[in-house]
Amino acid sequence: MPIITNNETEDYSLSKSLIIYFSRADENYSVGYIDKGNTEYIAEFVQELTGADMFKVEPAVPYAADYNICIEEAKKRVGNAPIKEKLKDISAYDTIYIMSPIYWGTYAPEMETALTGLDFTGKTVRVVSTHEGSGLGSMPADVKKMCKGATVDKKGLAIRGSQAKNAKKTVEGWL
């Protein structure tokens, strides 16, 4: 499906793609307790529509199920958020989708850990957030800083977490 970016047409379906995402189930802001994180729904829609490979970023120590406790734990992890498994090489991919819920205006702390050390030279990066009112926040600018050498698509996608389960048509329109 062609995408118009910077007045040029790019066909993302012709490139090898990877989705790197963080998602959290349990109690979420304004959604309540959920079995699957909101961002995971969006990642699955993108995977289904593009055939992209997926890599789920998981914290080394899971967050508490309670939302307020989770928030306090996440604040302590900013700048030091260990993850279970780290990608070592993304050279086989042309397009990278980076997806996360918005935590204090940007991606979850574990995303920084996941992105650190990867070579984004020549890659196209597309940013997706789930949120409950902050949109993309500073996530595109922060991703651009982390993904040196990449072209970060200027048109990211922000979806309210409370609408994530039913956002397949929105995702399809963005792709």
XYZ file of N, CA, C and O in Angstrom:
700
model
N 0.842 -1.173 0.000
C 0.000 0.000 0.000
C 0.891 1.242 0.000
O 1.698 1.432 0.900
N 0.799 2.111 -0.999
C 1.660 3.290 -1.082
C 1.378 4.276 0.052
O 0.249 4.458 0.473
N 2.448 4.924 0.498
C 2.366 5.937 1.544
C 2.982 7.213 0.981
O 4.034 7.175 0.354
N 2.368 8.333 1.228
C 2.932 9.603 0.808
C 3.713 10.177 1.990
O 3.160 10.414 3.049
N 5.015 10.364 1.792
C 5.897 10.903 2.824
C 6.805 11.933 2.185
O 7.493 11.622 1.216
N 6.814 13.156 2.702
C 7.680 14.214 2.166
C 7.481 14.370 0.653
O 8.435 14.517 -0.088
N 6.244 14.322 0.189
C 5.882 14.470 -1.213
C 6.449 13.376 -2.119
O 6.527 13.537 -3.314
N 6.864 12.271 -1.555
C 7.328 11.129 -2.339
C 6.462 9.932 -1.974
O 5.964 9.827 -0.873
N 6.290 9.011 -2.907
C 5.535 7.806 -2.621
C 6.496 6.709 -2.215
O 7.481 6.463 -2.889
N 6.218 6.077 -1.101
C 7.026 4.950 -0.648
C 6.101 3.770 -0.442
O 5.039 3.915 0.143
N 6.495 2.611 -0.903
C 5.680 1.423 -0.731
C 6.318 0.553 0.346
O 7.243 -0.191 0.083
N 5.811 0.680 1.574
C 6.376 -0.047 2.700
C 6.141 -1.551 2.600
O 6.841 -2.326 3.220
N 5.174 -1.966 1.791
C 4.891 -3.398 1.677
C 5.995 -4.138 0.914
O 6.072 -5.350 0.976
N 6.844 -3.411 0.179
C 7.915 -4.048 -0.583
C 9.196 -4.234 0.226
O 10.119 -4.891 -0.218
N 9.234 -3.654 1.412
C 10.453 -3.750 2.216
C 10.279 -4.774 3.329
O 9.173 -5.106 3.725
N 11.385 -5.284 3.820
C 11.383 -6.204 4.959
C 11.227 -5.352 6.213
O 12.001 -4.426 6.446
N 10.211 -5.654 7.010
C 9.867 -4.802 8.145
C 9.945 -5.539 9.472
O 9.744 -6.748 9.543
N 10.199 -4.763 10.521
C 10.270 -5.263 11.883
C 9.498 -4.328 12.796
O 9.632 -3.107 12.698
N 8.705 -4.915 13.668
C 7.975 -4.163 14.690
C 8.709 -4.389 16.012
O 8.859 -5.528 16.447
N 9.165 -3.305 16.634
C 9.741 -3.362 17.980
C 8.741 -2.653 18.879
O 8.471 -1.468 18.685
N 8.170 -3.399 19.830
C 7.120 -2.776 20.633
C 7.198 -3.176 22.099
O 7.705 -4.219 22.468
N 6.662 -2.275 22.924
C 6.480 -2.511 24.353
C 4.992 -2.374 24.614
O 4.346 -1.454 24.105
N 4.448 -3.285 25.399
C 3.030 -3.234 25.736
C 2.836 -3.849 27.109
O 3.552 -4.782 27.480
N 1.893 -3.336 27.853
C 1.667 -3.824 29.209
C 0.187 -4.117 29.423
O -0.669 -3.275 29.180
N -0.089 -5.305 29.916
C -1.460 -5.684 30.283
C -1.722 -5.195 31.708
O -1.130 -4.220 32.144
N -2.597 -5.854 32.436
C -2.968 -5.500 33.812
C -3.752 -4.191 33.830
O -4.417 -3.867 32.873
N -3.670 -3.429 34.903
C -4.471 -2.203 35.010
C -3.830 -1.094 34.187
O -2.661 -0.775 34.356
N -4.599 -0.519 33.264
C -4.147 0.584 32.418
C -5.013 1.800 32.679
O -6.202 1.682 32.995
N -4.424 2.965 32.493
C -5.122 4.232 32.706
C -6.381 4.305 31.843
O -6.331 4.080 30.653
N -7.478 4.588 32.453
C -8.796 4.783 31.834
C -9.362 3.561 31.127
O -10.454 3.612 30.601
N -8.632 2.446 31.110
C -9.123 1.235 30.453
C -9.506 0.180 31.485
O -10.373 -0.641 31.253
N -8.848 0.212 32.639
C -9.080 -0.801 33.662
C -8.153 -1.980 33.438
O -7.129 -1.871 32.778
N -8.509 -3.130 33.988
C -7.672 -4.328 33.860
C -7.889 -4.970 32.494
O -9.023 -5.193 32.079
N -6.780 -5.260 31.827
C -6.841 -5.864 30.499
C -5.869 -7.042 30.438
O -4.860 -7.066 31.127
N -6.213 -8.024 29.617
C -5.385 -9.225 29.463
C -4.247 -9.032 28.468
O -3.261 -9.764 28.499
N -4.407 -8.080 27.568
C -3.398 -7.802 26.542
C -3.220 -6.294 26.493
O -4.197 -5.549 26.510
N -1.974 -5.847 26.409
C -1.704 -4.411 26.344
C -2.245 -3.771 25.078
O -2.339 -4.409 24.023
N -2.591 -2.505 25.169
C -3.163 -1.770 24.038
C -2.210 -1.699 22.847
O -2.623 -1.859 21.701
N -0.933 -1.476 23.109
C 0.036 -1.375 22.016
C 0.192 -2.710 21.304
O 0.434 -2.747 20.095
N 0.011 -3.806 22.022
C 0.125 -5.123 21.392
C -0.972 -5.321 20.338
O -0.717 -5.923 19.285
N -2.164 -4.817 20.593
C -3.218 -4.900 19.568
C -2.769 -4.196 18.291
O -2.919 -4.732 17.187
N -2.202 -3.006 18.444
C -1.779 -2.232 17.276
C -0.628 -2.945 16.558
O -0.611 -3.030 15.329
N 0.320 -3.478 17.320
C 1.434 -4.218 16.724
C 0.913 -5.401 15.906
O 1.391 -5.667 14.798
N -0.064 -6.099 16.440
C -0.636 -7.247 15.719
C -1.355 -6.811 14.447
O -1.283 -7.501 13.430
N -2.029 -5.664 14.478
C -2.683 -5.165 13.267
C -1.637 -4.836 12.200
O -1.795 -5.199 11.032
N -0.569 -4.140 12.592
C 0.487 -3.796 11.632
C 1.120 -5.071 11.077
O 1.359 -5.183 9.875
N 1.357 -6.045 11.941
C 1.948 -7.315 11.492
C 1.033 -8.009 10.487
O 1.478 -8.465 9.437
N -0.238 -8.058 10.801
C -1.206 -8.709 9.916
C -1.277 -8.009 8.558
O -1.373 -8.655 7.518
N -1.212 -6.683 8.568
C -1.375 -5.908 7.342
C -0.093 -5.783 6.514
O -0.162 -5.521 5.316
N 1.064 -5.969 7.135
C 2.337 -5.772 6.416
C 3.189 -7.029 6.319
O 4.124 -7.063 5.521
N 2.924 -8.027 7.181
C 3.766 -9.209 7.226
C 5.069 -8.994 7.975
O 5.977 -9.818 7.903
N 5.173 -7.899 8.697
C 6.401 -7.571 9.438
C 6.685 -8.606 10.517
O 5.772 -9.224 11.072
N 7.971 -8.786 10.808
C 8.373 -9.584 11.966
C 8.108 -8.760 13.221
O 8.018 -7.520 13.141
N 7.999 -9.437 14.365
C 7.706 -8.721 15.614
C 8.730 -9.061 16.691
O 9.172 -10.201 16.784
N 9.067 -8.050 17.489
C 9.914 -8.243 18.663
C 9.269 -7.490 19.817
O 9.144 -6.261 19.772
N 8.846 -8.247 20.841
C 8.219 -7.629 22.008
C 9.292 -7.340 23.051
O 10.026 -8.239 23.464
N 9.379 -6.094 23.456
C 10.303 -5.666 24.498
C 9.635 -5.951 25.840
O 8.545 -5.456 26.104
N 10.297 -6.758 26.659
C 9.727 -7.122 27.955
C 10.684 -6.746 29.076
O 11.888 -7.008 28.980
N 10.160 -6.146 30.146
C 11.028 -5.784 31.260
C 11.613 -7.024 31.932
O 10.957 -8.060 32.014
N 12.857 -6.912 32.398
C 13.492 -8.028 33.112
C 12.709 -8.350 34.382
O 12.569 -9.516 34.744
N 12.195 -7.316 35.022
C 11.346 -7.481 36.206
C 9.975 -6.920 35.836
O 9.852 -5.721 35.565
N 8.943 -7.771 35.798
C 7.617 -7.286 35.407
C 7.116 -6.175 36.332
O 7.447 -6.125 37.515
N 6.325 -5.302 35.760
C 5.693 -4.239 36.546
C 4.562 -4.822 37.396
O 3.988 -5.857 37.047
N 4.226 -4.119 38.461
C 3.076 -4.487 39.286
C 1.804 -4.389 38.449
O 1.722 -3.590 37.507
N 0.809 -5.178 38.783
C -0.467 -5.152 38.062
C -1.221 -3.843 38.320
O -1.890 -3.327 37.430
N -1.116 -3.292 39.502
C -1.794 -2.048 39.879
C -1.178 -0.865 39.120
O 0.042 -0.685 39.114
N -2.005 -0.047 38.503
C -1.546 1.060 37.669
C -0.664 2.049 38.436
O 0.419 2.410 37.977
N -1.118 2.502 39.600
C -0.370 3.511 40.348
C 0.986 2.993 40.817
O 1.982 3.718 40.786
N 1.045 1.748 41.230
C 2.328 1.159 41.633
C 3.238 1.022 40.411
O 4.434 1.324 40.466
N 2.671 0.608 39.298
C 3.428 0.482 38.045
C 4.063 1.820 37.670
O 5.242 1.869 37.293
N 3.314 2.892 37.779
C 3.830 4.221 37.428
C 5.036 4.574 38.293
O 6.044 5.088 37.799
N 4.934 4.303 39.570
C 6.065 4.582 40.472
C 7.278 3.722 40.111
O 8.405 4.204 40.125
N 7.042 2.465 39.779
C 8.145 1.583 39.369
C 8.795 2.092 38.076
O 10.022 2.105 37.952
N 7.971 2.512 37.128
C 8.486 2.975 35.840
C 9.330 4.239 35.998
O 10.354 4.391 35.323
N 8.922 5.145 36.879
C 9.705 6.367 37.121
C 11.117 6.014 37.563
O 12.090 6.665 37.168
N 11.251 4.982 38.364
C 12.564 4.570 38.872
C 13.411 3.904 37.783
O 14.628 3.805 37.916
N 12.780 3.457 36.699
C 13.506 2.754 35.634
C 13.992 3.671 34.517
O 14.740 3.225 33.644
N 13.573 4.923 34.515
C 14.002 5.842 33.464
C 15.529 5.908 33.474
O 16.148 6.162 34.502
N 16.129 5.628 32.329
C 17.585 5.638 32.205
C 18.245 4.331 32.612
O 19.437 4.147 32.406
N 17.478 3.411 33.195
C 18.022 2.114 33.609
C 16.882 1.099 33.685
O 16.431 0.753 34.765
N 16.447 0.655 32.527
C 15.319 -0.272 32.443
C 15.768 -1.573 31.797
O 15.672 -1.730 30.578
N 16.264 -2.529 32.578
C 16.715 -3.799 32.001
C 15.564 -4.559 31.322
O 14.421 -4.487 31.774
N 15.912 -5.237 30.231
C 14.909 -6.025 29.511
C 15.353 -7.478 29.446
O 16.534 -7.791 29.578
N 14.368 -8.385 29.226
C 14.648 -9.829 29.192
C 15.579 -10.214 28.064
O 16.465 -11.037 28.221
N 15.330 -9.660 26.886
C 16.097 -10.032 25.692
C 16.316 -8.787 24.860
O 15.442 -7.939 24.753
N 17.490 -8.683 24.248
C 17.826 -7.516 23.444
C 18.107 -7.941 22.008
O 18.767 -8.941 21.779
N 17.584 -7.183 21.069
C 17.930 -7.380 19.662
C 19.384 -6.997 19.471
O 19.848 -6.005 20.032
N 20.084 -7.763 18.662
C 21.492 -7.454 18.423
C 21.731 -6.927 17.018
O 22.675 -6.189 16.775
N 20.845 -7.309 16.082
C 21.090 -6.976 14.683
C 19.764 -6.760 13.962
O 18.891 -7.627 13.993
N 19.642 -5.607 13.323
C 18.435 -5.317 12.548
C 18.786 -5.082 11.076
O 17.998 -4.523 10.330
N 19.961 -5.542 10.675
C 20.452 -5.273 9.314
C 19.572 -5.865 8.213
O 19.573 -5.370 7.088
N 18.788 -6.888 8.516
C 17.942 -7.523 7.496
C 16.680 -6.713 7.190
O 15.938 -7.059 6.272
N 16.453 -5.638 7.935
C 15.197 -4.892 7.813
C 15.412 -3.518 7.202
O 16.416 -2.862 7.464
N 14.430 -3.095 6.405
C 14.439 -1.764 5.798
C 13.587 -0.782 6.599
O 13.939 0.377 6.749
N 12.444 -1.272 7.070
C 11.488 -0.440 7.799
C 11.326 -0.989 9.204
O 11.105 -2.188 9.375
N 11.431 -0.105 10.178
C 11.281 -0.484 11.579
C 10.117 0.312 12.162
O 10.097 1.545 12.093
N 9.143 -0.397 12.713
C 8.031 0.231 13.426
C 8.380 0.224 14.913
O 8.649 -0.842 15.469
N 8.393 1.388 15.532
C 8.676 1.493 16.955
C 7.390 1.916 17.645
O 6.836 2.977 17.347
N 6.920 1.044 18.569
C 5.606 1.239 19.183
C 5.698 1.147 20.695
O 6.339 0.252 21.225
N 4.993 2.078 21.353
C 5.004 2.088 22.814
C 3.828 2.908 23.329
O 3.380 3.840 22.659
N 3.369 2.584 24.546
C 2.469 3.520 25.206
C 3.278 4.759 25.587
O 4.507 4.694 25.696
N 2.605 5.868 25.767
C 3.267 7.099 26.191
C 3.408 7.097 27.712
O 2.423 6.924 28.435
N 4.635 7.242 28.171
C 4.959 7.381 29.594
C 5.611 8.755 29.745
O 6.689 8.978 29.212
N 4.968 9.673 30.418
C 5.499 11.029 30.646
C 5.932 11.704 29.355
O 7.011 12.272 29.265
N 5.112 11.605 28.354
C 5.354 12.322 27.111
C 6.214 11.618 26.073
O 6.452 12.157 25.004
N 6.688 10.389 26.361
C 7.517 9.676 25.398
C 7.314 8.168 25.554
O 6.397 7.728 26.257
N 8.178 7.374 24.945
C 8.060 5.920 25.010
C 8.413 5.393 26.403
O 9.047 6.073 27.206
N 8.024 4.145 26.666
C 8.323 3.488 27.940
C 9.839 3.351 28.101
O 10.563 3.183 27.110
N 10.351 3.393 29.339
C 11.796 3.324 29.584
C 12.467 2.113 28.936
O 13.614 2.203 28.478
N 11.779 0.996 28.855
C 12.355 -0.220 28.271
C 12.656 -0.054 26.778
O 13.538 -0.720 26.240
N 11.952 0.831 26.110
C 12.215 1.050 24.683
C 13.603 1.649 24.473
O 14.301 1.284 23.529
N 14.013 2.544 25.338
C 15.352 3.127 25.205
C 16.413 2.035 25.326
O 17.364 1.989 24.547
N 16.231 1.136 26.275
C 17.160 0.017 26.435
C 17.172 -0.835 25.170
O 18.234 -1.243 24.688
N 15.997 -1.104 24.619
C 15.888 -1.954 23.430
C 16.548 -1.317 22.207
O 17.146 -2.017 21.386
N 16.466 -0.004 22.071
C 16.971 0.681 20.879
C 18.466 1.004 20.959
O 19.126 1.135 19.926
N 18.980 1.119 22.171
C 20.387 1.472 22.359
C 21.305 0.435 21.708
O 21.137 -0.762 21.899
N 22.238 0.931 20.920
C 23.251 0.061 20.317
C 22.874 -0.530 18.974
O 23.713 -1.167 18.335
N 21.639 -0.339 18.526
C 21.242 -0.865 17.213
C 21.679 0.100 16.117
O 21.679 1.320 16.309
N 22.035 -0.432 14.956
C 22.470 0.389 13.829
C 21.272 0.679 12.925
O 20.796 -0.196 12.204
N 20.804 1.917 12.966
C 19.640 2.329 12.186
C 20.026 3.008 10.873
O 19.160 3.528 10.176
N 21.273 2.992 10.509
C 21.738 3.645 9.283
C 20.961 3.136 8.073
O 20.882 1.931 7.836
N 20.360 4.076 7.345
C 19.620 3.740 6.135
C 18.234 3.162 6.343
O 17.540 2.845 5.382
N 17.798 3.024 7.580
C 16.467 2.455 7.868
C 15.397 3.545 7.816
O 15.669 4.722 8.051
N 14.173 3.134 7.528
C 13.016 3.998 7.682
C 12.340 3.593 8.978
O 12.078 2.402 9.192
N 12.080 4.555 9.843
C 11.460 4.278 11.134
C 10.097 4.949 11.173
O 9.955 6.127 10.833
N 9.095 4.177 11.593
C 7.721 4.674 11.726
C 7.309 4.520 13.194
O 7.488 3.463 13.777
N 6.777 5.586 13.761
C 6.489 5.655 15.187
C 4.990 5.520 15.451
O 4.175 6.151 14.780
N 4.663 4.696 16.462
C 3.277 4.481 16.868
C 3.193 4.584 18.385
O 4.008 3.986 19.092
N 2.199 5.318 18.874
C 1.969 5.376 20.319
C 0.527 5.018 20.641
O -0.372 5.215 19.830
N 0.350 4.473 21.838
C -0.981 4.393 22.424
C -0.952 5.336 23.612
O 0.087 5.514 24.263
N -2.079 5.964 23.876
C -2.116 7.030 24.874
C -3.551 7.240 25.329
O -4.476 6.650 24.781
N -3.731 8.107 26.287
C -5.086 8.516 26.689
C -5.192 10.033 26.721
O -5.809 10.610 27.609
N -4.535 10.685 25.774
C -4.666 12.133 25.663
C -3.394 12.846 25.262
O -3.419 14.016 24.914
N -2.255 12.175 25.281
C -0.995 12.853 24.943
C -0.548 12.670 23.506
O 0.500 13.155 23.128
N -1.306 11.971 22.704
C -0.919 11.784 21.311
C 0.434 11.102 21.188
O 0.739 10.177 21.921
N 1.261 11.599 20.296
C 2.608 11.056 20.112
C 3.598 11.635 21.115
O 4.696 11.122 21.271
N 3.207 12.731 21.791
C 4.119 13.373 22.729
C 5.422 13.725 22.022
O 5.432 14.122 20.856
N 6.542 13.554 22.708
C 7.849 13.819 22.097
C 8.473 12.543 21.531
O 9.648 12.526 21.171
N 7.663 11.490 21.424
C 8.178 10.205 20.977
C 8.882 10.273 19.614
O 9.982 9.743 19.473
N 8.321 10.931 18.575
C 9.042 10.979 17.295
C 10.422 11.635 17.415
O 11.404 11.119 16.878
N 10.508 12.740 18.135
C 11.805 13.425 18.303
C 12.769 12.558 19.111
O 13.967 12.480 18.793
N 12.264 11.891 20.144
C 13.114 11.036 20.971
C 13.582 9.808 20.195
O 14.732 9.384 20.329
N 12.711 9.255 19.360
C 13.088 8.121 18.514
C 14.162 8.565 17.520
O 15.141 7.858 17.290
N 13.990 9.744 16.959
C 14.982 10.259 16.003
C 16.360 10.378 16.666
O 17.375 10.054 16.055
N 16.408 10.825 17.913
C 17.685 10.921 18.643
C 18.293 9.538 18.869
O 19.501 9.359 18.795
N 17.450 8.551 19.176
C 17.936 7.193 19.457
C 18.350 6.443 18.196
O 19.247 5.614 18.238
N 17.678 6.711 17.104
C 17.865 5.939 15.869
C 18.707 6.717 14.870
O 18.264 7.022 13.757
N 19.911 7.023 15.233
C 20.818 7.813 14.389
C 21.026 7.122 13.035
O 21.212 5.929 12.968
N 20.939 7.935 11.981
C 21.131 7.410 10.637
C 19.842 6.977 9.963
O 19.835 6.676 8.784
N 18.750 6.957 10.712
C 17.457 6.546 10.151
C 16.695 7.754 9.625
O 16.908 8.885 10.058
N 15.783 7.482 8.717
C 14.801 8.470 8.310
C 13.553 8.172 9.116
O 12.973 7.089 8.983
N 13.169 9.094 9.982
C 11.983 8.894 10.809
C 10.802 9.515 10.083
O 10.788 10.724 9.811
N 9.839 8.679 9.722
C 8.632 9.105 9.029
C 7.963 10.205 9.843
O 7.734 10.050 11.048
N 7.655 11.320 9.200
C 7.092 12.469 9.916
C 5.655 12.255 10.367
O 5.172 12.957 11.235
N 4.979 11.286 9.781
C 3.575 11.073 10.141
C 3.447 9.813 10.992
O 3.189 8.728 10.496
N 3.621 9.972 12.287
C 3.429 8.855 13.197
C 1.946 8.577 13.393
O 1.089 9.284 12.863
N 1.665 7.574 14.180
C 0.287 7.196 14.467
C 0.094 7.163 15.976
O 0.852 6.501 16.689
N -0.912 7.892 16.442
C -1.257 7.904 17.866
C -2.685 7.396 18.014
O -3.600 7.920 17.376
N -2.859 6.376 18.838
C -4.181 5.773 19.041
C -4.474 5.734 20.534
O -3.643 5.288 21.326
N -5.658 6.170 20.896
C -6.070 6.081 22.296
C -6.129 4.611 22.701
O -6.692 3.782 21.987
N -5.532 4.315 23.852
C -5.519 2.947 24.345
C -6.916 2.373 24.475
O -7.154 1.198 24.174
N -7.859 3.206 24.873
C -9.229 2.745 25.044
C -9.876 2.362 23.714
O -10.916 1.713 23.697
N -9.261 2.732 22.590
C -9.796 2.409 21.259
C -8.924 1.406 20.504
O -9.224 1.040 19.363
N -7.846 0.952 21.117
C -6.865 0.111 20.423
C -7.454 -1.174 19.857
O -7.144 -1.551 18.724
N -8.287 -1.849 20.626
C -8.862 -3.132 20.178
C -9.613 -3.007 18.866
O -9.713 -3.963 18.107
N -10.175 -1.837 18.624
C -11.031 -1.629 17.464
C -10.411 -0.688 16.435
O -11.129 -0.053 15.667
N -9.096 -0.590 16.405
C -8.429 0.413 15.569
C -7.825 -0.148 14.274
O -7.035 0.538 13.633
N -8.210 -1.337 13.881
C -7.587 -1.942 12.692
C -7.772 -1.064 11.451
O -6.824 -0.876 10.682
N -8.939 -0.486 11.238
C -9.156 0.355 10.063
C -8.323 1.634 10.122
O -7.829 2.101 9.104
N -8.136 2.160 11.321
C -7.285 3.336 11.489
C -5.851 2.992 11.122
O -5.176 3.741 10.414
N -5.378 1.848 11.589
C -4.019 1.386 11.280
C -3.884 1.176 9.773
O -2.915 1.619 9.157
N -4.868 0.529 9.185
C -4.831 0.265 7.754
C -4.769 1.574 6.956
O -4.008 1.687 5.989
N -5.538 2.571 7.367
C -5.511 3.868 6.703
C -4.163 4.566 6.830
O -3.712 5.242 5.894
N -3.508 4.389 7.960
C -2.188 4.995 8.183
C -1.112 4.305 7.349
O -0.208 4.952 6.835
N -1.234 2.987 7.228
C -0.241 2.243 6.444
C -0.338 2.610 4.969
O 0.619 2.632 4.258
